Amino acid sequence: MKILVTGGSGYIGSHTCLELLKMNYEVAVIDNLSNSKKTSLKRVEKITKNKIDFFKVDLLDLKKLNHVFDKFTPDAVIHFAGKKAVGESVIKPIEYYKNNLGGTINLIEVMKNHNIKKLIFSSSCTVYGLPNKVPIKEDFPVSAVNPYGRTKLFIEFLLQDVSQSDPNWNIIVLRYFNPVGADQSGIIGEDPNGIPNNLFPYITQVAVGKLPILSIYGNDYPTPDGTCIRDYIHVSDLAFGHVKAIDKLRKSSGTNTYNLGTGKGYSVLEVLSTFEKVTGKNIPHRFVKRREGDVSASYSDTTKARRELGWKANKNLEDMCKDAWHFQSLNPRGYN
Ligand code: NAD
Ligand code: UFG
């Protein structure tokens, strides 16, 4: 089976390509390299001793996108490509709408013209907005609190409309919780541009001496230790969730939505102490004021993914910390 992966050289995309190749899928990637390097895929090829067809194409370039589908006719598409920085989306909303929505619309159009109607889309737990309770189920109300979140929400609505317009479309929406860590080889991992926004890459960069101190955003939340709680999921478990979703695409119809998380929540301080314990590194930290838009607690109910995809996360917080650190310590300057 042939799978086309948009945004495949990025963090989650590269780990998913690795899992797909391990399962003997034929894989091609479209990426404009705006937030990734081709090195990630070179390394995936090295690990698996398999080839990936790479197309340096922007999804906004309809003509080139068409050419890709003429050359590599996939059975299904996994769509990761998009901009993902919440803060940046507030400053540059038009760029986010143009890239994330415009790119998805082009992709759907080209897929339709080539009669390819199987799609997996990367959504986010951000579409639950400020949830009233946890754990979060797929049928909870959706909303968004920033432009990035709204692009995810609008794309979800768009995909529902597309599948309603034509019963031959078969779409799976995966709502990720907090993907972290790296493949256990330490060869591929997360390599954000500039100063990381997210907790795990920030911690590993403090550990490796690239950044001096971790700022913890708020210790006055209504949680047992006052810091926010999140459902961190190992990126390899998440990547394997896509393999299970492809299996499901063969049998399902319409649009189906699944949470991909572990179902367990950990506070920032619990993450920090686990990281220090498994790596033996001391992470200097200080408390600063809350970060705007953070919810106090977010974690998933994973029943639906377990029941319908036959998937569950296997790796624990210690594995996530160990593997995140393994990649960072082997690659102190990321892919550079
Ligand atoms: P990433 O930035 O590492 O990967 C996204 C890739 O898409 C990059 O390689 C980038 O170069 C590419 N890209 C962006 N716009 C493009 C365009 N117009 N044409 C072609 N390529 C383009 O991000 P990631 O962490 O791997 O996330 C993948 C997807 O999962 C994104 O859609 C993101 O919104 C979603 N997601 C991520 C998280 C997270 O915490 N990492 C959480 C929930 C959802
Ligand atoms: N945090 C810190 N210091 C940091 C970075 C993060 O204390 O330097 C805290 C945050 O306040 C939060 C927790 O660590 O409590 C996790 O923060 P992340 O930025 O790692 O993750 P978020 O839950 O904020 O964001 C994730 C995804 C987004 C998505 C969002 C939806 O990265 O793409 O979930 O809620 F939109």
CSV table of C-alpha atoms and ligand atoms in Angstrom, one decimal:
chain,number,residue,atom,x,y,z
A,1,MET,CA,0.0,0.0,0.0
A,2,LYS,CA,1.3,3.5,-0.9
A,3,ILE,CA,1.0,6.3,1.6
A,4,LEU,CA,1.7,10.0,0.9
A,5,VAL,CA,2.7,11.9,4.0
A,6,THR,CA,2.4,15.7,4.0
A,7,GLY,CA,4.7,17.5,6.5
A,8,GLY,CA,6.5,14.1,6.7
A,9,SER,CA,10.0,15.6,7.5
A,10,GLY,CA,8.6,17.3,10.6
A,11,TYR,CA,8.7,15.9,14.1
A,12,ILE,CA,5.6,13.6,14.2
A,13,GLY,CA,5.7,13.0,10.4
A,14,SER,CA,9.3,11.6,10.5
A,15,HIS,CA,8.4,9.3,13.3
A,16,THR,CA,5.3,8.2,11.4
A,17,CYS,CA,7.3,7.5,8.2
A,18,LEU,CA,9.6,5.3,10.3
A,19,GLU,CA,6.7,3.2,11.7
A,20,LEU,CA,5.1,3.0,8.2
A,21,LEU,CA,8.4,1.8,6.6
A,22,LYS,CA,8.8,-0.8,9.4
A,23,MET,CA,5.4,-2.1,8.4
A,24,ASN,CA,6.5,-2.3,4.7
A,25,TYR,CA,4.4,0.6,3.4
A,26,GLU,CA,5.7,2.5,0.4
A,27,VAL,CA,6.1,6.1,1.5
A,28,ALA,CA,6.4,9.4,-0.2
A,29,VAL,CA,6.7,12.8,1.6
A,30,ILE,CA,5.6,16.3,0.6
A,31,ASP,CA,7.2,19.1,2.7
A,32,ASN,CA,8.2,22.7,2.0
A,33,LEU,CA,10.9,22.4,4.7
A,34,SER,CA,9.6,25.6,6.4
A,35,ASN,CA,9.9,24.0,9.8
A,36,SER,CA,12.0,20.9,9.3
A,37,LYS,CA,15.1,19.5,7.6
A,38,LYS,CA,15.4,16.7,5.1
A,39,THR,CA,18.0,15.1,7.4
A,40,SER,CA,15.2,13.6,9.5
A,41,LEU,CA,14.1,11.5,6.5
A,42,LYS,CA,17.7,10.6,5.5
A,43,ARG,CA,18.0,9.3,9.0
A,44,VAL,CA,14.7,7.3,8.8
A,45,GLU,CA,16.0,5.8,5.6
A,46,LYS,CA,19.2,4.8,7.4
A,47,ILE,CA,17.4,3.2,10.3
A,48,THR,CA,15.0,1.2,8.0
A,49,LYS,CA,17.3,0.7,5.0
A,50,ASN,CA,14.3,1.8,2.9
A,51,LYS,CA,13.7,4.6,0.5
A,52,ILE,CA,11.3,7.5,0.9
A,53,ASP,CA,10.2,9.5,-2.2
A,54,PHE,CA,10.7,13.2,-1.2
A,55,PHE,CA,9.0,16.1,-2.9
A,56,LYS,CA,10.0,19.6,-1.8
A,57,VAL,CA,6.6,21.1,-2.5
A,58,ASP,CA,4.4,23.7,-0.8
A,59,LEU,CA,0.8,22.6,-0.5
A,60,LEU,CA,-0.1,26.1,-1.6
A,61,ASP,CA,1.4,25.4,-5.0
A,62,LEU,CA,-1.5,23.7,-6.6
A,63,LYS,CA,0.3,22.9,-9.9
A,64,LYS,CA,3.3,21.2,-8.2
A,65,LEU,CA,0.9,19.4,-5.9
A,66,ASN,CA,-0.9,17.9,-8.9
A,67,HIS,CA,2.4,16.8,-10.4
A,68,VAL,CA,3.2,14.9,-7.2
A,69,PHE,CA,-0.1,13.0,-7.4
A,70,ASP,CA,0.5,12.2,-11.1
A,71,LYS,CA,3.9,10.7,-10.2
A,72,PHE,CA,3.1,9.0,-6.9
A,73,THR,CA,-0.5,7.8,-6.8
A,74,PRO,CA,-1.1,7.0,-3.1
A,75,ASP,CA,-3.8,4.7,-1.7
A,76,ALA,CA,-4.1,7.1,1.3
A,77,VAL,CA,-2.8,10.4,2.6
A,78,ILE,CA,-1.6,11.4,6.1
A,79,HIS,CA,-1.8,15.1,6.4
A,80,PHE,CA,0.6,16.6,9.0
A,81,ALA,CA,1.7,19.7,7.1
A,82,GLY,CA,0.8,22.9,8.9
A,83,LYS,CA,2.0,25.7,11.1
A,84,LYS,CA,1.7,24.9,14.8
A,85,ALA,CA,2.9,27.7,17.1
A,86,VAL,CA,0.1,29.1,19.1
A,87,GLY,CA,1.8,32.4,20.0
A,88,GLU,CA,2.9,33.0,16.4
A,89,SER,CA,-0.7,32.3,15.2
A,90,VAL,CA,-1.9,35.2,17.4
A,91,ILE,CA,0.6,37.6,15.7
A,92,LYS,CA,0.2,36.2,12.2
A,93,PRO,CA,-3.3,34.9,11.9
A,94,ILE,CA,-3.6,35.4,8.1
A,95,GLU,CA,-0.4,33.2,7.5
A,96,TYR,CA,-2.0,30.5,9.7
A,97,TYR,CA,-5.3,30.5,7.9
A,98,LYS,CA,-3.7,30.7,4.5
A,99,ASN,CA,-1.2,27.9,5.2
A,100,ASN,CA,-3.3,25.5,7.2
A,101,LEU,CA,-6.7,26.0,5.6
A,102,GLY,CA,-5.4,26.9,2.1
A,103,GLY,CA,-3.0,24.0,2.1
A,104,THR,CA,-5.7,21.5,3.2
A,105,ILE,CA,-8.2,22.8,0.6
A,106,ASN,CA,-5.6,22.3,-2.2
A,107,LEU,CA,-4.8,18.9,-0.9
A,108,ILE,CA,-8.5,17.8,-0.8
A,109,GLU,CA,-9.1,19.2,-4.3
A,110,VAL,CA,-6.1,17.4,-5.8
A,111,MET,CA,-7.0,14.2,-4.0
A,112,LYS,CA,-10.5,14.4,-5.4
A,113,ASN,CA,-9.3,15.0,-8.9
A,114,HIS,CA,-7.1,11.8,-8.6
A,115,ASN,CA,-10.0,9.9,-7.0
A,116,ILE,CA,-8.0,9.3,-3.8
A,117,LYS,CA,-10.4,9.6,-0.9
A,118,LYS,CA,-8.7,8.1,2.1
A,119,LEU,CA,-7.3,10.7,4.5
A,120,ILE,CA,-5.9,10.9,8.0
A,121,PHE,CA,-5.7,14.4,9.5
A,122,SER,CA,-3.6,15.7,12.4
A,123,SER,CA,-5.9,17.6,14.7
A,124,SER,CA,-5.2,18.6,18.3
A,125,CYS,CA,-6.7,18.5,21.8
A,126,THR,CA,-6.7,22.3,21.4
A,127,VAL,CA,-10.2,21.9,19.7
A,128,TYR,CA,-11.6,21.2,23.1
A,129,GLY,CA,-11.0,24.8,24.1
A,130,LEU,CA,-11.4,25.2,27.8
A,131,PRO,CA,-12.9,21.8,28.7
A,132,ASN,CA,-15.4,21.7,31.7
A,133,LYS,CA,-14.1,18.4,32.9
A,134,VAL,CA,-11.5,15.7,32.4
A,135,PRO,CA,-10.9,13.1,31.0
A,136,ILE,CA,-11.9,14.5,27.6
A,137,LYS,CA,-14.1,12.4,25.3
A,138,GLU,CA,-14.4,12.9,21.5
A,139,ASP,CA,-18.0,14.1,21.9
A,140,PHE,CA,-17.2,17.0,24.2
A,141,PRO,CA,-18.1,20.4,22.8
A,142,VAL,CA,-15.4,22.0,20.6
A,143,SER,CA,-14.2,25.5,20.5
A,144,ALA,CA,-10.9,27.4,20.0
A,145,VAL,CA,-9.1,30.0,21.9
A,146,ASN,CA,-6.5,31.1,19.3
A,147,PRO,CA,-6.0,31.3,15.5
A,148,TYR,CA,-4.0,28.0,15.4
A,149,GLY,CA,-6.8,26.2,17.2
A,150,ARG,CA,-9.4,27.7,14.9
A,151,THR,CA,-7.5,26.4,11.8
A,152,LYS,CA,-7.7,22.9,13.3
A,153,LEU,CA,-11.4,23.3,14.1
A,154,PHE,CA,-12.3,24.8,10.7
A,155,ILE,CA,-10.4,22.0,8.9
A,156,GLU,CA,-12.4,19.4,11.0
A,157,PHE,CA,-15.6,21.1,9.9
A,158,LEU,CA,-14.4,21.2,6.3
A,159,LEU,CA,-13.6,17.5,6.3
A,160,GLN,CA,-17.0,16.7,7.7
A,161,ASP,CA,-18.6,18.6,4.9
A,162,VAL,CA,-16.4,16.9,2.3
A,163,SER,CA,-17.4,13.4,3.6
A,164,GLN,CA,-21.0,14.4,3.7
A,165,SER,CA,-20.9,15.6,0.1
A,166,ASP,CA,-19.6,12.3,-1.2
A,167,PRO,CA,-19.9,9.0,0.7
A,168,ASN,CA,-16.7,7.6,-1.0
A,169,TRP,CA,-14.6,9.8,1.2
A,170,ASN,CA,-13.1,8.0,4.2
A,171,ILE,CA,-11.5,10.4,6.7
A,172,ILE,CA,-10.0,9.9,10.1
A,173,VAL,CA,-9.3,12.9,12.4
A,174,LEU,CA,-6.8,12.2,15.1
A,175,ARG,CA,-6.7,14.7,18.0
A,176,TYR,CA,-3.3,14.5,19.6
A,177,PHE,CA,-2.7,15.4,23.2
A,178,ASN,CA,0.9,16.3,24.0
A,179,PRO,CA,3.4,14.5,21.8
A,180,VAL,CA,6.9,14.3,23.3
A,181,GLY,CA,10.1,12.2,23.3
A,182,ALA,CA,11.9,10.6,20.4
A,183,ASP,CA,12.5,7.3,18.7
A,184,GLN,CA,14.4,5.1,21.1
A,185,SER,CA,17.4,4.9,18.6
A,186,GLY,CA,18.1,8.6,19.5
A,187,ILE,CA,18.6,9.1,15.8
A,188,ILE,CA,15.5,11.1,15.1
A,189,GLY,CA,13.7,13.5,17.5
A,190,GLU,CA,12.2,16.9,18.0
A,191,ASP,CA,14.3,19.8,16.7
A,192,PRO,CA,12.4,23.1,17.1
A,193,ASN,CA,13.5,26.3,15.4
A,194,GLY,CA,14.7,29.0,17.9
A,195,ILE,CA,13.7,28.9,21.5
A,196,PRO,CA,11.2,26.1,22.2
A,197,ASN,CA,7.7,27.0,23.2
A,198,ASN,CA,6.9,23.5,24.5
A,199,LEU,CA,7.9,22.0,27.8
A,200,PHE,CA,9.9,18.9,26.8
A,201,PRO,CA,12.3,20.5,24.3
A,202,TYR,CA,12.8,23.4,26.7
A,203,ILE,CA,13.8,20.9,29.5
A,204,THR,CA,16.1,19.0,27.2
A,205,GLN,CA,17.8,22.2,26.0
A,206,VAL,CA,18.3,23.3,29.6
A,207,ALA,CA,19.7,19.8,30.4
A,208,VAL,CA,22.2,20.0,27.5
A,209,GLY,CA,23.3,23.5,28.5
A,210,LYS,CA,21.8,25.4,25.6
A,211,LEU,CA,19.4,27.3,27.8
A,212,PRO,CA,20.1,28.4,31.4
A,213,ILE,CA,16.8,27.9,33.3
A,214,LEU,CA,13.3,26.6,32.8
A,215,SER,CA,10.5,29.0,33.6
A,216,ILE,CA,7.4,27.3,34.9
A,217,TYR,CA,4.3,29.2,33.9
A,218,GLY,CA,2.2,29.4,37.1
A,219,ASN,CA,2.1,27.5,40.3
A,220,ASP,CA,-1.3,28.6,41.5
A,221,TYR,CA,-3.6,26.4,39.3
A,222,PRO,CA,-6.3,24.3,41.0
A,223,THR,CA,-4.2,21.1,40.7
A,224,PRO,CA,-2.5,19.2,43.5
A,225,ASP,CA,0.9,20.9,43.1
A,226,GLY,CA,-0.4,24.1,41.5
A,227,THR,CA,1.2,23.5,38.1
A,228,CYS,CA,-0.7,22.5,34.9
A,229,ILE,CA,-1.6,18.9,34.1
A,230,ARG,CA,-1.2,17.5,30.6
A,231,ASP,CA,-1.5,14.1,28.8
A,232,TYR,CA,2.0,13.6,27.4
A,233,ILE,CA,2.2,10.9,24.8
A,234,HIS,CA,5.4,9.3,23.4
A,235,VAL,CA,5.8,10.2,19.8
A,236,SER,CA,6.5,6.6,18.7
A,237,ASP,CA,3.1,5.5,20.3
A,238,LEU,CA,1.5,8.4,18.5
A,239,ALA,CA,3.1,7.5,15.2
A,240,PHE,CA,1.9,3.9,15.6
A,241,GLY,CA,-1.6,5.2,16.1
A,242,HIS,CA,-1.4,6.3,12.4
A,243,VAL,CA,-0.6,2.8,11.3
A,244,LYS,CA,-3.7,1.6,13.2
A,245,ALA,CA,-5.7,4.4,11.6
A,246,ILE,CA,-4.7,3.2,8.1
A,247,ASP,CA,-5.9,-0.3,9.0
A,248,LYS,CA,-9.2,1.3,10.0
A,249,LEU,CA,-9.5,3.4,6.8
A,250,ARG,CA,-9.7,0.2,4.9
A,251,LYS,CA,-13.0,-0.7,6.7
A,252,SER,CA,-14.6,2.5,7.8
A,253,SER,CA,-16.6,5.3,6.0
A,254,GLY,CA,-17.4,8.9,6.6
A,255,THR,CA,-15.4,11.0,9.1
A,256,ASN,CA,-14.3,9.3,12.4
A,257,THR,CA,-12.5,11.2,15.1
A,258,TYR,CA,-10.2,9.8,17.8
A,259,ASN,CA,-8.2,11.1,20.7
A,260,LEU,CA,-4.6,9.9,20.8
A,261,GLY,CA,-3.3,10.3,24.3
A,262,THR,CA,-2.4,8.0,27.2
A,263,GLY,CA,-5.4,8.9,29.4
A,264,LYS,CA,-3.0,9.9,32.2
A,265,GLY,CA,-2.2,13.5,33.3
A,266,TYR,CA,1.1,14.7,34.8
A,267,SER,CA,1.9,18.1,36.2
A,268,VAL,CA,4.8,20.2,35.1
A,269,LEU,CA,6.6,19.5,38.4
A,270,GLU,CA,6.0,15.7,38.0
A,271,VAL,CA,7.5,15.9,34.5
A,272,LEU,CA,10.5,17.8,35.8
A,273,SER,CA,11.2,15.4,38.7
A,274,THR,CA,10.8,12.3,36.5
A,275,PHE,CA,13.2,13.8,33.9
A,276,GLU,CA,15.7,14.6,36.7
A,277,LYS,CA,15.3,11.1,38.1
A,278,VAL,CA,15.8,9.1,34.8
A,279,THR,CA,18.5,11.3,33.4
A,280,GLY,CA,20.4,12.3,36.5
A,281,LYS,CA,20.5,15.9,35.2
A,282,ASN,CA,19.6,18.8,37.5
A,283,ILE,CA,17.2,21.3,35.8
A,284,PRO,CA,17.4,24.8,37.3
A,285,HIS,CA,13.9,26.3,37.3
A,286,ARG,CA,11.8,29.2,38.6
A,287,PHE,CA,8.2,30.0,38.8
A,288,VAL,CA,6.8,32.8,36.6
A,289,LYS,CA,3.3,34.1,36.0
A,290,ARG,CA,0.8,32.0,34.1
A,291,ARG,CA,1.0,31.8,30.3
A,292,GLU,CA,-2.1,33.2,28.6
A,293,GLY,CA,-4.4,30.6,27.2
A,294,ASP,CA,-3.1,27.6,29.3
A,295,VAL,CA,-5.8,25.3,30.7
A,296,SER,CA,-5.2,23.9,34.2
A,297,ALA,CA,-5.8,20.3,33.3
A,298,SER,CA,-6.2,18.4,30.0
A,299,TYR,CA,-6.1,14.6,29.5
A,300,SER,CA,-7.8,12.2,27.3
A,301,ASP,CA,-10.4,9.5,27.5
A,302,THR,CA,-8.9,6.9,25.2
A,303,THR,CA,-11.7,4.4,25.2
A,304,LYS,CA,-12.8,5.1,21.6
A,305,ALA,CA,-9.3,4.6,20.1
A,306,ARG,CA,-8.8,1.4,22.1
A,307,ARG,CA,-12.1,0.0,21.0
A,308,GLU,CA,-12.2,1.1,17.4
A,309,LEU,CA,-8.6,1.4,16.3
A,310,GLY,CA,-7.3,-1.4,18.6
A,311,TRP,CA,-4.6,1.1,19.7
A,312,LYS,CA,-3.3,2.2,23.0
A,313,ALA,CA,-0.1,4.0,24.2
A,314,ASN,CA,2.5,1.6,25.7
A,315,LYS,CA,5.3,4.0,26.8
A,316,ASN,CA,5.3,5.8,30.1
A,317,LEU,CA,6.5,9.1,31.3
A,318,GLU,CA,10.0,7.7,32.2
A,319,ASP,CA,10.3,6.4,28.6
A,320,MET,CA,9.3,9.8,27.2
A,321,CYS,CA,12.0,11.6,29.4
A,322,LYS,CA,14.7,9.0,28.7
A,323,ASP,CA,14.1,9.1,24.9
A,324,ALA,CA,13.8,12.9,24.7
A,325,TRP,CA,17.1,13.2,26.5
A,326,HIS,CA,18.7,10.4,24.4
A,327,PHE,CA,18.1,12.3,21.2
A,328,GLN,CA,19.1,15.7,22.7
A,329,SER,CA,22.3,14.3,24.2
A,330,LEU,CA,23.3,12.6,20.9
A,331,ASN,CA,22.3,15.7,18.9
A,332,PRO,CA,23.1,18.7,21.1
A,333,ARG,CA,22.5,21.0,18.1
A,334,GLY,CA,19.5,19.1,16.7
A,335,TYR,CA,19.8,18.1,13.1
A,336,ASN,CA,22.5,20.7,12.4
B,1,NAD,P1,6.3,20.1,12.5
B,1,NAD,O1,6.4,21.6,12.3
B,1,NAD,O2,7.6,19.4,13.0
B,1,NAD,O3,5.9,19.4,11.1
B,1,NAD,C1,5.0,20.1,10.2
B,1,NAD,C2,5.7,20.0,8.8
B,1,NAD,O4,4.8,20.6,7.9
B,1,NAD,C3,7.0,20.7,8.8
B,1,NAD,O5,8.0,19.8,8.3
B,1,NAD,C4,6.8,21.9,7.8
B,1,NAD,O6,7.9,22.2,7.1
B,1,NAD,C5,5.6,21.3,7.0
B,1,NAD,N1,4.8,22.3,6.3
B,1,NAD,C6,4.1,23.4,6.9
B,1,NAD,N2,3.4,24.1,6.0
B,1,NAD,C7,3.6,23.4,4.8
B,1,NAD,C8,3.1,23.7,3.5
B,1,NAD,N3,2.3,24.7,3.2
B,1,NAD,N4,3.5,22.8,2.5
B,1,NAD,C9,4.3,21.8,2.8
B,1,NAD,N5,4.8,21.5,4.0
B,1,NAD,C10,4.4,22.3,5.0
B,1,NAD,O7,5.1,19.8,13.4
B,1,NAD,P2,4.7,18.5,14.2
B,1,NAD,O8,4.9,18.7,15.6
B,1,NAD,O9,5.3,17.3,13.5
B,1,NAD,O10,3.1,18.5,13.9
B,1,NAD,C11,2.5,17.8,12.8
B,1,NAD,C12,1.0,18.1,12.8
B,1,NAD,O11,0.5,17.7,14.0
B,1,NAD,C13,0.7,19.6,12.6
B,1,NAD,O12,-0.4,19.7,11.8
B,1,NAD,C14,0.4,20.0,14.0
B,1,NAD,O13,-0.5,21.1,14.1
B,1,NAD,C15,-0.3,18.8,14.6
B,1,NAD,N6,-0.2,18.7,16.1
B,1,NAD,C16,1.1,18.8,16.7
B,1,NAD,C17,1.1,18.8,18.1
B,1,NAD,C18,2.5,18.9,18.8
B,1,NAD,O14,2.5,19.2,19.9
B,1,NAD,N7,3.6,18.7,18.1
B,1,NAD,C19,0.0,18.7,18.8
B,1,NAD,C20,-1.3,18.5,18.2
B,1,NAD,C21,-1.3,18.6,16.8
B,2,UFG,N1,5.4,25.1,30.2
B,2,UFG,C1,6.2,25.7,31.2
B,2,UFG,N2,7.3,26.2,30.7
B,2,UFG,C2,7.7,26.2,29.4
B,2,UFG,C3,6.8,25.5,28.5
B,2,UFG,C4,5.7,25.0,28.9
B,2,UFG,O1,5.9,25.8,32.3
B,2,UFG,O2,8.8,26.7,29.0
B,2,UFG,C5,4.1,24.5,30.7
B,2,UFG,C6,2.9,25.1,30.1
B,2,UFG,O3,2.4,26.2,30.8
B,2,UFG,C7,1.9,23.9,30.2
B,2,UFG,C8,2.8,22.6,30.1
B,2,UFG,O4,4.1,23.1,30.4
B,2,UFG,O5,1.3,23.9,31.5
B,2,UFG,C9,2.8,22.1,28.7
B,2,UFG,O6,3.1,23.1,27.7
B,2,UFG,P1,3.4,22.8,26.2
B,2,UFG,O7,3.6,24.1,25.6
B,2,UFG,O8,4.4,21.8,26.1
B,2,UFG,O9,2.1,22.2,25.7
B,2,UFG,P2,0.6,22.8,25.6
B,2,UFG,O10,-0.3,21.9,26.3
B,2,UFG,O11,0.5,24.2,26.0
B,2,UFG,O12,0.4,22.8,24.0
B,2,UFG,C10,0.0,21.7,23.3
B,2,UFG,C11,0.5,21.7,21.9
B,2,UFG,C12,-0.2,22.8,21.1
B,2,UFG,C13,-1.7,22.7,21.3
B,2,UFG,C14,-2.0,22.7,22.7
B,2,UFG,C15,-3.5,22.4,23.0
B,2,UFG,O13,1.9,22.0,21.8
B,2,UFG,O14,0.1,22.6,19.7
B,2,UFG,O15,-1.4,21.6,23.4
B,2,UFG,O16,-3.9,22.6,24.3
B,2,UFG,F1,-2.4,23.7,20.7
